[in-house]
Every structure is written in structure tokens, then in C-alpha cells.
Short mmCIF file of C-alpha atoms in Angstrom, two decimals:
data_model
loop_
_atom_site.label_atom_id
_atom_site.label_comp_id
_atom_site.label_asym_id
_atom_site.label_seq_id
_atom_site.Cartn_x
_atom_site.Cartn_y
_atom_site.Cartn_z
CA UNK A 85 6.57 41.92 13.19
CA UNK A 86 5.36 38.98 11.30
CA UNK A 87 8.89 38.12 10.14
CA UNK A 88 9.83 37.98 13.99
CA UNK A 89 6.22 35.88 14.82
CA UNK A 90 7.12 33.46 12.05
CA UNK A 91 10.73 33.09 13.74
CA UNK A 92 9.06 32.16 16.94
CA UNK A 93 6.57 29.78 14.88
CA UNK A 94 9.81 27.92 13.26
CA UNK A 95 12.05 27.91 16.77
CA UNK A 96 8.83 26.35 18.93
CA UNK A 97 8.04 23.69 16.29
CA UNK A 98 11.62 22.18 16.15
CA UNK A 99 11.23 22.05 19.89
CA UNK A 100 8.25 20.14 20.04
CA UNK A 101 10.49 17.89 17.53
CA UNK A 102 13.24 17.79 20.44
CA UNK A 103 10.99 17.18 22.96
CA UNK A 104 9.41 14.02 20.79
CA UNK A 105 12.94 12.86 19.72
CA UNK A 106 13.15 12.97 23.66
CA UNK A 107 16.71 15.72 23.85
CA UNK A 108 14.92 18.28 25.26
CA UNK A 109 12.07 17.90 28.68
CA UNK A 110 8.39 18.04 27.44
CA UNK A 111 7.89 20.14 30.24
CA UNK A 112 10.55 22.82 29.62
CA UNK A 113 9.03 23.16 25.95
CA UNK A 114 5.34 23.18 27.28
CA UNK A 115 6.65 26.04 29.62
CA UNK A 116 8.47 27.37 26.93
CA UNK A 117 5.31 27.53 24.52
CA UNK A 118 3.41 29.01 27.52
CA UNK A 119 5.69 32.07 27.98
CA UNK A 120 7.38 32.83 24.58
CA UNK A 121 6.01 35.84 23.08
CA UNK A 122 7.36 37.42 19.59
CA UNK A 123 9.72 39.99 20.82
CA UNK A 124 9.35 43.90 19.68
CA UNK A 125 10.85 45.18 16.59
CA UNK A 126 12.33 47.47 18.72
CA UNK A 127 13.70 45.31 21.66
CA UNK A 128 15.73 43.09 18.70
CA UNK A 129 17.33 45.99 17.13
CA UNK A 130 18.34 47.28 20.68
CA UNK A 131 20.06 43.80 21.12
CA UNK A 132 21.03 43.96 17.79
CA UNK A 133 23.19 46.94 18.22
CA UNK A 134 24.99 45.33 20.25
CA UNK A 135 25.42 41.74 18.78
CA UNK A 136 25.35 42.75 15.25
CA UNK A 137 23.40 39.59 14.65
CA UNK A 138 19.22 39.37 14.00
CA UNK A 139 18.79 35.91 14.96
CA UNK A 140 20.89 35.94 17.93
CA UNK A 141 19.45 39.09 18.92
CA UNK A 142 16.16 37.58 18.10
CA UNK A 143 16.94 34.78 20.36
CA UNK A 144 18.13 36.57 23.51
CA UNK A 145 15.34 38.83 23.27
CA UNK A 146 12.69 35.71 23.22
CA UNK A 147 14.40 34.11 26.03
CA UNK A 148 14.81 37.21 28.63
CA UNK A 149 10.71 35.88 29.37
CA UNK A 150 11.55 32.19 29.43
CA UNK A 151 13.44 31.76 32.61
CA UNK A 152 15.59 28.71 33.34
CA UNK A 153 13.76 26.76 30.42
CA UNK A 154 14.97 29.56 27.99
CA UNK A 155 18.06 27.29 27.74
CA UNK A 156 16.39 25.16 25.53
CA UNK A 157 15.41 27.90 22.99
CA UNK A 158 17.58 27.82 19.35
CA UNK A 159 18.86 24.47 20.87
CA UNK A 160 20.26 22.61 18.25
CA UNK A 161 19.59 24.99 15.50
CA UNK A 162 21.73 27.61 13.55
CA UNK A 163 20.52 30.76 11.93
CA UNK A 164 19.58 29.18 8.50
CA UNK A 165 17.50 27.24 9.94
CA UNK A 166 14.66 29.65 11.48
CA UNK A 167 15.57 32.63 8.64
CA UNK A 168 14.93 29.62 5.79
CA UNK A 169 11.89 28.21 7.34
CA UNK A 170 10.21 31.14 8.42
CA UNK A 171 10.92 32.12 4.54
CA UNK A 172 9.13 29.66 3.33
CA UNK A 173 6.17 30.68 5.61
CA UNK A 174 6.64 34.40 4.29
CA UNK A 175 6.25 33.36 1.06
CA UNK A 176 3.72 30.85 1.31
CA UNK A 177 1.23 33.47 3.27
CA UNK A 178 2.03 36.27 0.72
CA UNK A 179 1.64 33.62 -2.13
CA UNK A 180 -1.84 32.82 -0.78
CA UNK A 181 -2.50 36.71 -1.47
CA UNK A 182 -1.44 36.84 -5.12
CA UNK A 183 -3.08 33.95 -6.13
CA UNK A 184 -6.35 35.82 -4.45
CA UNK A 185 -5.10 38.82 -6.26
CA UNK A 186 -4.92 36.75 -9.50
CA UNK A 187 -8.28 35.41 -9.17
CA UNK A 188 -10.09 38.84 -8.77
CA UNK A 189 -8.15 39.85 -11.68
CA UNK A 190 -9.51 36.76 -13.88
CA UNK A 191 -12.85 37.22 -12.86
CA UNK A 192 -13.26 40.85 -13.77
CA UNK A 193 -11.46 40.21 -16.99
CA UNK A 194 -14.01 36.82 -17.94
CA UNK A 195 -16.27 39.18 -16.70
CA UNK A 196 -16.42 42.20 -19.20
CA UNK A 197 -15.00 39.43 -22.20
CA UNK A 198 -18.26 38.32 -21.68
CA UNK A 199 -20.31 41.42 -22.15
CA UNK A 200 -17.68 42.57 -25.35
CA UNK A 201 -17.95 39.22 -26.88
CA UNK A 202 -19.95 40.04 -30.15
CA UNK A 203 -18.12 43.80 -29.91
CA UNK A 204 -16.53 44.41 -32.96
CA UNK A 205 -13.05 46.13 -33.13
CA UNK A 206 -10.35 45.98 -35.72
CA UNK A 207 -6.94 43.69 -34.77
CA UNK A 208 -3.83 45.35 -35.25
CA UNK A 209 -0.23 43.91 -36.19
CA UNK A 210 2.75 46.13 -36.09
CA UNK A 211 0.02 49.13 -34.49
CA UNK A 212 -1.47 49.13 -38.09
CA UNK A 213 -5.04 47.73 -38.88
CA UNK A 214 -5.23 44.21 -40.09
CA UNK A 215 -8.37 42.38 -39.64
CA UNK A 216 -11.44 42.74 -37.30
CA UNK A 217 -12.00 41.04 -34.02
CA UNK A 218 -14.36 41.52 -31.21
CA UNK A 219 -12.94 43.51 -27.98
CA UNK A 220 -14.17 40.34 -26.00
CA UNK A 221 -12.06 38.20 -27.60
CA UNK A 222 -9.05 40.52 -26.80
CA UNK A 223 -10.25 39.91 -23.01
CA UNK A 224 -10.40 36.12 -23.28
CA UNK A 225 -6.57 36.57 -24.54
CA UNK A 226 -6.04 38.12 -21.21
CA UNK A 227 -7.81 35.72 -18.98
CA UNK A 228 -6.02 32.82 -20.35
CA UNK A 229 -3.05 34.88 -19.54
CA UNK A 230 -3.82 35.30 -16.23
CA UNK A 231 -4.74 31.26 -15.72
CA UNK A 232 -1.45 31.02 -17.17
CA UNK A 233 0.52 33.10 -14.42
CA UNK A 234 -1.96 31.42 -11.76
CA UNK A 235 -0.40 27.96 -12.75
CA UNK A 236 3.11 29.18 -12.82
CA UNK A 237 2.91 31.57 -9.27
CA UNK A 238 0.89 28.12 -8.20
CA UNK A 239 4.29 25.81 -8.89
CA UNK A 240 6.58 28.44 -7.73
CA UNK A 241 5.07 28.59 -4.73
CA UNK A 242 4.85 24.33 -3.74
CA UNK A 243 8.78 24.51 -4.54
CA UNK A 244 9.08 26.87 -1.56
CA UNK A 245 6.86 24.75 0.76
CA UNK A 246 9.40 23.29 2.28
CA UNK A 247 11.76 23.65 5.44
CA UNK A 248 15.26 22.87 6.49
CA UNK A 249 16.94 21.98 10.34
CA UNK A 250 19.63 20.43 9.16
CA UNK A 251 22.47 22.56 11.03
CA UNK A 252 25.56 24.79 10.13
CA UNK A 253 26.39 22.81 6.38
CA UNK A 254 23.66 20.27 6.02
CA UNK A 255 24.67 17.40 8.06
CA UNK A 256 22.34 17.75 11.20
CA UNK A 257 25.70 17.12 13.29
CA UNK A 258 24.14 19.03 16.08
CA UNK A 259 20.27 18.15 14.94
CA UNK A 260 18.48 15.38 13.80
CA UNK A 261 16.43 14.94 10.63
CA UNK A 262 13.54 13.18 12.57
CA UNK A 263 13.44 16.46 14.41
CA UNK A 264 13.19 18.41 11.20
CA UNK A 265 10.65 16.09 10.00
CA UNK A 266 8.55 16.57 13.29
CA UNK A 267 8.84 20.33 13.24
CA UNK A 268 8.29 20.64 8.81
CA UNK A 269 5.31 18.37 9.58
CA UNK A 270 3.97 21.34 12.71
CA UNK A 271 4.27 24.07 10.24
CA UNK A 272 2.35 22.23 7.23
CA UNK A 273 5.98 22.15 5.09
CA UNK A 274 7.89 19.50 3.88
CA UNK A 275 11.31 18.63 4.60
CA UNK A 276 13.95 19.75 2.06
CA UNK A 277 15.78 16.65 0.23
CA UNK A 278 18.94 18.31 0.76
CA UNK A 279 20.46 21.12 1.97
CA UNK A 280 23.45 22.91 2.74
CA UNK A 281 23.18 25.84 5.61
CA UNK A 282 20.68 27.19 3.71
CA UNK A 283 17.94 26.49 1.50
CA UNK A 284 19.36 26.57 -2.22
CA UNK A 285 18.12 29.71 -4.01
CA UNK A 286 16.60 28.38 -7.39
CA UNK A 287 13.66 27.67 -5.45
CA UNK A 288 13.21 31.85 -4.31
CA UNK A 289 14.45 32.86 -7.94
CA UNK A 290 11.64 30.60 -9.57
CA UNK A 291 8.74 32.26 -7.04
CA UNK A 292 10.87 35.64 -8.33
CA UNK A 293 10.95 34.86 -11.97
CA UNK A 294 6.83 33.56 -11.43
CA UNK A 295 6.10 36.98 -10.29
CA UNK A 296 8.20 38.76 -12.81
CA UNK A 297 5.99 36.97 -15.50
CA UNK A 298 2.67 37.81 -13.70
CA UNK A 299 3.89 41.53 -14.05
CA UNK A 300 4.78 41.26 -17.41
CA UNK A 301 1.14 39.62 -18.22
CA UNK A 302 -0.32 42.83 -16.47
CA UNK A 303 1.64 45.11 -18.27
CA UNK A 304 1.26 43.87 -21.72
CA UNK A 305 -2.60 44.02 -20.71
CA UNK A 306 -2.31 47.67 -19.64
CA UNK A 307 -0.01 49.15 -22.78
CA UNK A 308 -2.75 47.67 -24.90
CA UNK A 309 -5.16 49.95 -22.49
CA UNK A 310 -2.96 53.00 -22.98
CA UNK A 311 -2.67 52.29 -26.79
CA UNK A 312 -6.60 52.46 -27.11
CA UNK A 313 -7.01 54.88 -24.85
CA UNK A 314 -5.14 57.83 -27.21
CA UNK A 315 -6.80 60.50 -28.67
CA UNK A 316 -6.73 59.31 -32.08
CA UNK A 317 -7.66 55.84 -31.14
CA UNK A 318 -10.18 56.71 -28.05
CA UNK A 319 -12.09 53.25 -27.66
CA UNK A 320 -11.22 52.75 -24.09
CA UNK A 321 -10.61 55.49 -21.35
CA UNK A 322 -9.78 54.47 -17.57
CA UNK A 323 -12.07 54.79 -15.15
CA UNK A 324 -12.61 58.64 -14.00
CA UNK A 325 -13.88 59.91 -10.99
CA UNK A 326 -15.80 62.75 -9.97
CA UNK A 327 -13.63 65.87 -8.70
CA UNK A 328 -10.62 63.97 -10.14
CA UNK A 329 -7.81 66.15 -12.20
CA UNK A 330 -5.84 64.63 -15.18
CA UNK A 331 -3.37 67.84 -15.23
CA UNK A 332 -2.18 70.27 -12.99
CA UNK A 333 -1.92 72.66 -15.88
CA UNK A 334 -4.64 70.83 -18.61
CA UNK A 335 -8.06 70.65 -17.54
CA UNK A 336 -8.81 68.60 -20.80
CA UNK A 337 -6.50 66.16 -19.75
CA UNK A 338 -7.88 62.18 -18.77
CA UNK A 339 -4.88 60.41 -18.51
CA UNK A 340 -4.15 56.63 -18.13
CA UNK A 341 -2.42 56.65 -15.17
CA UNK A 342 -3.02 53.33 -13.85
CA UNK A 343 -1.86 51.88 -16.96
CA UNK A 344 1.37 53.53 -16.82
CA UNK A 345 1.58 52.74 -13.20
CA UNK A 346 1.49 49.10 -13.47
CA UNK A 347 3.41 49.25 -16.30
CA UNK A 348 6.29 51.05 -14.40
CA UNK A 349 5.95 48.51 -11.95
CA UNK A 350 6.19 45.59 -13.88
CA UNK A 351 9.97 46.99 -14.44
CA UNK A 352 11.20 47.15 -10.29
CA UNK A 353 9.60 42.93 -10.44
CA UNK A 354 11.77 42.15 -13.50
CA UNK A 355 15.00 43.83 -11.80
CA UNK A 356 13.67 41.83 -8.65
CA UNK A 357 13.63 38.61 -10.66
CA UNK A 358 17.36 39.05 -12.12
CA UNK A 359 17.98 39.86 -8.54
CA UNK A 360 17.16 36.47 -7.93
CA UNK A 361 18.72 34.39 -10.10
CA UNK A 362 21.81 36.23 -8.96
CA UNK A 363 21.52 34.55 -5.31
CA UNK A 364 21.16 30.80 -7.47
CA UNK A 365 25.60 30.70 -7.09
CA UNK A 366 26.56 31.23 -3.60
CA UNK A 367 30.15 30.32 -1.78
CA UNK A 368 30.22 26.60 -1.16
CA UNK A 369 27.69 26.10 1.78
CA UNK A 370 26.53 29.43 1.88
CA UNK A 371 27.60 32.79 1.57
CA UNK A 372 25.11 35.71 2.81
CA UNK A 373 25.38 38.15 -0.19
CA UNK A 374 21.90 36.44 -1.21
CA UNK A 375 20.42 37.95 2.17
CA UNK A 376 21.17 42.07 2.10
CA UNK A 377 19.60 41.52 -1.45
CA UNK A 378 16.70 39.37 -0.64
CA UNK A 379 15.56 41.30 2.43
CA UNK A 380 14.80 44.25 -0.63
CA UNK A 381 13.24 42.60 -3.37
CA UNK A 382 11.49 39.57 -1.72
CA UNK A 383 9.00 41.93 -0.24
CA UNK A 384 9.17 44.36 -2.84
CA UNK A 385 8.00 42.13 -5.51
CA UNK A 386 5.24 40.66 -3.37
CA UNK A 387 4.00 44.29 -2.39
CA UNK A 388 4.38 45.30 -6.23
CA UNK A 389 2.44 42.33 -8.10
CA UNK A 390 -0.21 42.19 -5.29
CA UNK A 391 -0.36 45.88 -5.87
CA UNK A 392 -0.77 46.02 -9.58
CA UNK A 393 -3.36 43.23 -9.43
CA UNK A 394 -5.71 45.42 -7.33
CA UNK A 395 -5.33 48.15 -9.57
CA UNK A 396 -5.60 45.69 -12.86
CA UNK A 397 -8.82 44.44 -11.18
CA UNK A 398 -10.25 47.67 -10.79
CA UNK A 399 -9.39 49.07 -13.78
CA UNK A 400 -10.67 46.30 -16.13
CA UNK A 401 -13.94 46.54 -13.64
CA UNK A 402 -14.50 50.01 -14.47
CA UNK A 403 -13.24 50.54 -17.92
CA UNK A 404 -14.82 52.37 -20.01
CA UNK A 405 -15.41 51.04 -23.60
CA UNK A 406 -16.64 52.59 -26.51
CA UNK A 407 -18.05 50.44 -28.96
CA UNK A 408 -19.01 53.13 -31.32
CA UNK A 409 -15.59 54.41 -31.92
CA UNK A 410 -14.53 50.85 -32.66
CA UNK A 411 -16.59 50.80 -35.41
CA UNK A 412 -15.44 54.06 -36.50
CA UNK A 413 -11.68 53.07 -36.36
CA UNK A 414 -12.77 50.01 -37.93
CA UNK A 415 -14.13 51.60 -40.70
CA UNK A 416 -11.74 54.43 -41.08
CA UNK A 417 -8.89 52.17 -43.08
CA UNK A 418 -11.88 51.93 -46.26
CA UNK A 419 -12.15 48.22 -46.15
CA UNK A 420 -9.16 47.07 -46.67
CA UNK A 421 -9.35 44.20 -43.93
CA UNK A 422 -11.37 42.26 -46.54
CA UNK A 423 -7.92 42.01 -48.42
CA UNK A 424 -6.79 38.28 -47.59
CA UNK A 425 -10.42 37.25 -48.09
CA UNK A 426 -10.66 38.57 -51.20
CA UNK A 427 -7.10 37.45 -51.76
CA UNK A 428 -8.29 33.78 -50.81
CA UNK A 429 -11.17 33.96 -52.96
CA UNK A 430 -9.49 34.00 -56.34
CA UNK A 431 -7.00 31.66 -55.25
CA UNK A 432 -9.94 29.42 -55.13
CA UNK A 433 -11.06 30.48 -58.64
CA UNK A 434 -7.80 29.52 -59.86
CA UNK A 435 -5.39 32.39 -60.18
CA UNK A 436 -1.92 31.59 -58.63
CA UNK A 437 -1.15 33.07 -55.33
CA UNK A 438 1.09 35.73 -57.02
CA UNK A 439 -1.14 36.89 -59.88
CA UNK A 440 -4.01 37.50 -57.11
CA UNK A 441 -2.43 38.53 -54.73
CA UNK A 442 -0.98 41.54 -56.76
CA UNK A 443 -4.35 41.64 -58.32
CA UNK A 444 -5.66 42.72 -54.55
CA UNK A 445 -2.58 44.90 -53.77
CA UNK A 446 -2.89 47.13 -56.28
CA UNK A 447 -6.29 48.25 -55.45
CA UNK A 448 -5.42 48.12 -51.44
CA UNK A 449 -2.51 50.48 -52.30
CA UNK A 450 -5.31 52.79 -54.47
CA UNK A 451 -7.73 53.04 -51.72
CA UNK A 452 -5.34 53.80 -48.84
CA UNK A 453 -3.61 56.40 -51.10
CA UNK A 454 -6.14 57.76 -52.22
CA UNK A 455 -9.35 57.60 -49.28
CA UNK A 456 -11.20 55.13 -51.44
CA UNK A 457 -13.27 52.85 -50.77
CA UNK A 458 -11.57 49.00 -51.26
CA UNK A 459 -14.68 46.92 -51.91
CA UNK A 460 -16.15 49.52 -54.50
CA UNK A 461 -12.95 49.45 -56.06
CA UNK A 462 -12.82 45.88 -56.13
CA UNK A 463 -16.54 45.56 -57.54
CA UNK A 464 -15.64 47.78 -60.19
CA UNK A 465 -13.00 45.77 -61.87
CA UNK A 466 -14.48 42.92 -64.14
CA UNK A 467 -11.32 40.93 -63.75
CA UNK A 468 -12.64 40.06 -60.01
CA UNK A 469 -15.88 40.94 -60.16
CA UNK A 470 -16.82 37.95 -62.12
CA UNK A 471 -14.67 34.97 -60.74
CA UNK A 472 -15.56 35.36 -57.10
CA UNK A 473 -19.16 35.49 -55.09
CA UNK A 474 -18.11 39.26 -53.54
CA UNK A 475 -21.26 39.64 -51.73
CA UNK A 476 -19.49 36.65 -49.75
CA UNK A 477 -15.96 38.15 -49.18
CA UNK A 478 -16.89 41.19 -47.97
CA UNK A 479 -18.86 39.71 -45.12
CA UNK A 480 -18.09 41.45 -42.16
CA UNK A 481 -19.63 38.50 -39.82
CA UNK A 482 -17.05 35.70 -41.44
CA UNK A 483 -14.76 37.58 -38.99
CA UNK A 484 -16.59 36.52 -35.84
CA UNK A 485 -18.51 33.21 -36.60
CA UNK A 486 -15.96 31.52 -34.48
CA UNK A 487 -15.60 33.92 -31.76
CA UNK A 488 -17.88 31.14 -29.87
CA UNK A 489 -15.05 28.63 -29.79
CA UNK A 490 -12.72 30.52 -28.03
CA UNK A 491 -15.23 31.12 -25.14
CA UNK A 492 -16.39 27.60 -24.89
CA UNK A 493 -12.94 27.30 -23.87
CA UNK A 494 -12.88 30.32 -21.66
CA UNK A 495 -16.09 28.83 -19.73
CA UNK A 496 -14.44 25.54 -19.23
CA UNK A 497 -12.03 27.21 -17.69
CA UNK A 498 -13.84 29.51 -15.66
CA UNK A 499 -15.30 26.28 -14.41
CA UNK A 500 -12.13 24.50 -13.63
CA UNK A 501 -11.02 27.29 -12.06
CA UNK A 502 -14.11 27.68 -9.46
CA UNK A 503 -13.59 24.03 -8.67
CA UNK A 504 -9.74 24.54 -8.15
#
């Protein structure tokens, strides 16, 4: 229904272009604009059966209410012309409700980095522990991630705004571009530089591949969510509700279904995306394979990503976090976190890199072997003890004292992005 509306939005502008070019009677369009309705999905694909064609099915099915003055309506246009336009429309009103989507998103995210900021958690690299952070600071990661795809779907989406009435190959033989111009300027688009019949394709494969990023952003944020959320991690769960079942056979079960769910996603808006870039090499002028293929994963990836962004949104709103068991993880690998500190500290007493750092390894390897505790080891060995100020290294605050930076930044944004 709204791809027919937008149709009848594209075919009345470039006649209030014809009637100012002064082809076509102002009175035949202002009758014209008075009658035409947006036909039925069903009446079109009852016309269609017969003519095999959507437009021109489109087109008679618009003008059986337009009496004589239905002449007039399509004049001077071919296909490409309304299916291109009203495209960019499509995309420009869905685009409207991603960026929406991406702003919710951001919010809640800034929202809960703020109340995790001083929330201590250990950083891992290659799933293993390597040195604390705070759980806020993993949030700000993900809001500047999120600004990031807002830029990106932002750019995509001004490449699109823009129209085309420039005829069967481009040459406005049976048009004129001061019509185009007219009707572009109506529908708040700009006139394409160029064209052939169509619209060339980078310009849908970049809004793809801008989407297929935004998922990706989304689903690195949720595999973190399911990561945490395991039993032997537990510091996050999703949000639970009452009466809910996490297993048609395990009542113990709380699964993170939403996680996986945009996760799963995130794959059908990649496929989409490669999809796209497909339709970039067309026959000469135009070919239609691009179409059968668009007409699937245009919408789907616009449904998908404005889809996971609802559920991202309320999953970060609702997550549950559990600081305690952060500290437990934390403190679970016996200190060893304090390893490049300590490693940094005799460097600056003097030792070469190599001596110390195989002077630290050898009691990391002790205490992970053996459950013992890193700095006791460490404070037990003379050969460290007295070069290096240990009360110092094995600070667990020296880990965070710059965690203020990063949200500095995170607030200017924040503010840049209300004012945007």
C-alpha cells in the first residue's frame, strides 16, 4: 500500500512539472490531483494478471477514476522513473525510522554506561582475563559504536535522496530535465547527476552495506551479552519476566534469547548487503535482475535492523548486571592482572625488558598452576621486593583513574548528538 501511495506521490509531482513546463493543461493535472486515489493492492494485481507489468498495471488502475484527463497520467515517463523515485522515498521514510531506532539504542546504552562507570570488571583478550576495566566503560565502547553506524546509515541515506525522470536510457528524449527538476524539488529530493533508465545501484548497496554494519555493531554488542551471561561467567542475565519459561523441558533454564536473536539476524542483513553489491553491474542501461532481488532484501533489511534495535534497546534497558560477580571473576585469576604493572615497574628500576619480564612470568605461571596468590608470591621474593614500591603496583584503582576521560568524550557526544 505505501509502495503504491508513493507511486502516485512520484507520477502527480512530475505532472505538476508538465503542467509548469506548460506540455500538459494545469487544469487536467488539478483535476487529475483531485480524483487520483492510490489504487488497491488487489485491483493492481487483478490488472496485473493480465498485463504482466506492475507499473502499467499500476497506471491503468489509477486512471479507470480519472476520466478524459487520465490521458495525461505516466505521460512522458517510463517505469524507472516512478519505481526509482518512489525508492528513494521508501528508503528515505524507513531511514528516518532507523536512525530513531539508533537513537533509542544510544541513549539506553549512555544511559546504564553511566550508572556502571566506576563498576569494576576484568577485560578479556582471546576470552582469557587480562586486565580490569569498569563495565561502564565497556558501554561507552558501544555507544560510540552506535554514533558510528548513525553517521554511516546518516550518509547512506543523503546518497539515496535523490530522483530520476529522465526517460527509457537517460536522455529525457520523451521528458525534460526542468520537469524532473520541478517534480525532485515537490518530493523534497534532488535530481540525480546522471542516469541511465534507472538509478545506478551503488547508491542502494551503500544504504545495504550501512545497515549490514549497524547489524554487525548490534551483534558484536549482544555475543559480548551472551558471553557474560554463562553460567560460569554470570555477570549479566537478560531481562526475565514473570510467568516466562527458558525451557520446555528445563525449568532452571534463563536463556539469552534476545542475544542470539539479534545475533541471527545480523546474518539475513549481511546476505542482504552482498545482495546488494551484486545489483552495482547491470546490462548496459539497465537490466531488471537487480529488481526480483531488491523487492526481498530492501525491506527485509529495513524490517530486520529496525527490529533488532528495539530489542537492543530494551535489552540494554533492562539488563541485569551483577556487580558482585564481577568482582568475583575478577578476583578468581589470583592477581595476575597486576602482571604488566609489575612488569613495568622493574623496567623502571633498571632490569632489561627480558630479565623482568621472565622475572614476572615465572611467578604468573606459579600462581595460575598452582591457585596462588600472584602478589604474595611476588612480595615474597627479595629480588622484587626491594627494587620496586609494590604497595604501588598492585593498586587496583591505577586501572580506572582514567575511566573519566573516556566519558568526557562520551558526554560531548551525547551533547552533539541532542543538538543534531
Amino acid at each position: 500500500e505505501a509502495r503504491l501511495a508513493h507511486w502516485l506521490e512520484v507520477e502527480l509531482a512530475a505532472l505538476d512539472g508538465w503542467a509548469e513546463f506548460g506540455a500538459v493543461p494545469r487544469e487536467a493535472v488539478d483535476a487529475i490531483r483531485e480524483r487520483a486515489v492510490a489504487p488497491t493492492v488487489e485491483r493492481v494485481a487483478e490488472i496485473e494478471a493480465r498485463t504482466r507489468h506492475d507499473v502499467a498495471a499500476f497506471v491503468d488502475a489509477v486512471a479507470e477514476g480519472l476520466g478524459e484527463e487520465g490521458r495525461w497520467f505516466h505521460y512522458g515517463l517510463t517505469s524507472s522513473d516512478v519505481l526509482d523515485t518512489a525508492l528513494a522515498l521508501q528508503i528515505r521514510d524507513a531511514g528516518a525510522l532507523i536512525l530513531a531506532g539508533i537513537d533509542r539504542a544510544f541513549d539506553a546504552v549512555v544511559a546504564r554506561a553511566e550508572e556502571h562507570r566506576e563498576t569494576i570488571t576484568i577485560g578479556r583478550t582471546h576470552g582469557v582475563h587480562a586486565e580490569p576495566t569498569t563495565f561502564g566503560l565497556k558501554l561507552a565502547g558501544w555507544a560510540f559504536g552506535l554514533e558510528r553506524d548513525r553517521v554511516r546509515v546518516t550518509r547512506a541515506l543523503e546518497g539515496m535522496r535523490v530522483g530520476k525522470l529522465s526517460g527509457a536510457v537517460g536522455t529525457y528524449s520523451a521528458a525534460d530535465p526542468e520537469v524532473e527538476r520541478i517534480a525532485c524539488e515537490r518530493l523534497g529530493l534532488e535530481p540525480a547527476p546522471s542516469s541511465t533508465q534507472i538509478l545506478q545501484r551503488d547508491r542502494h548497496a551503500e544504504v545495504l552495506s550501512a545497515l549490514a554494519l549497524a547489524a554487525a555493531s548490534l551483534e558484536r554488542f549482544a555475543l559480548e551479552i551472551r558471553h557474560l551471561a554463562r553460567t560460569e561467567v554470570r555477570e549479566v542475565e537478560e531481562p526475565f519476566g514473570s510467568g516466562q519459561k527458558g525451557s520446555s523441558a528445563m525449568p532452571h533454564k534463563r536463556n539469552p534469547i534476545v542475544s542470539e536473536r539479534i545475533c541471527g539476524l545480523a546474518r539475513v542483513v549481511r546476505g542482504a548487503a552482498v545482495t546488494g553489491l551484486e545489483n552495482v553491474a547491470l546490462w548496459h542501461e539497465r537490466d531488471i535482475s537487480h529488481s526480483s532481488a531488491e523487492r526481498i532484501v530492501l525491506p527485509d533489511a529495513f524490517l530486520a535492523v529496525d527490529y533488532m534495535l528495539d530489542r537492543f534497546a530494551w535489552l540494554v534497558e533492562g539488563l541485569v548486571v551483577r556487580g558482585e560477580r564481577m568482582r568475583e571473576n575478577l578476583d578468581s585469576s589470583h592477581g595476575l592482572y597486576f602482571s604488566q604493572r609489575l612488569l613495568l615497574g622493574l623496567i623502571e628500576a633498571g632490569l632489561g625488558r627480558d630479565e623482568a619480564y621472565r622475572l614476572v612470568q615465572r611467578h604468573a605461571m606459579r600462581a595460575w598452576d598452582e591457585g596462588l596468590d600472584f602478589p604474595e608470591l611476588v612480595r615474597a621474593d627479595a629480588e622484587i621486593a626491594g627494587r620496586v614500591d609494590l604497595d604501588a603496583v598492585f593498586d587496583l584503582d591505577a586501572y580506572t583513574r582514567h575511566v573519566d576521560v573516556v566519558f568526557e568524550r562520551l558526554r560531548a557526544l551525547k551533547r552533539d548528538h541532542v543538538h543534531a
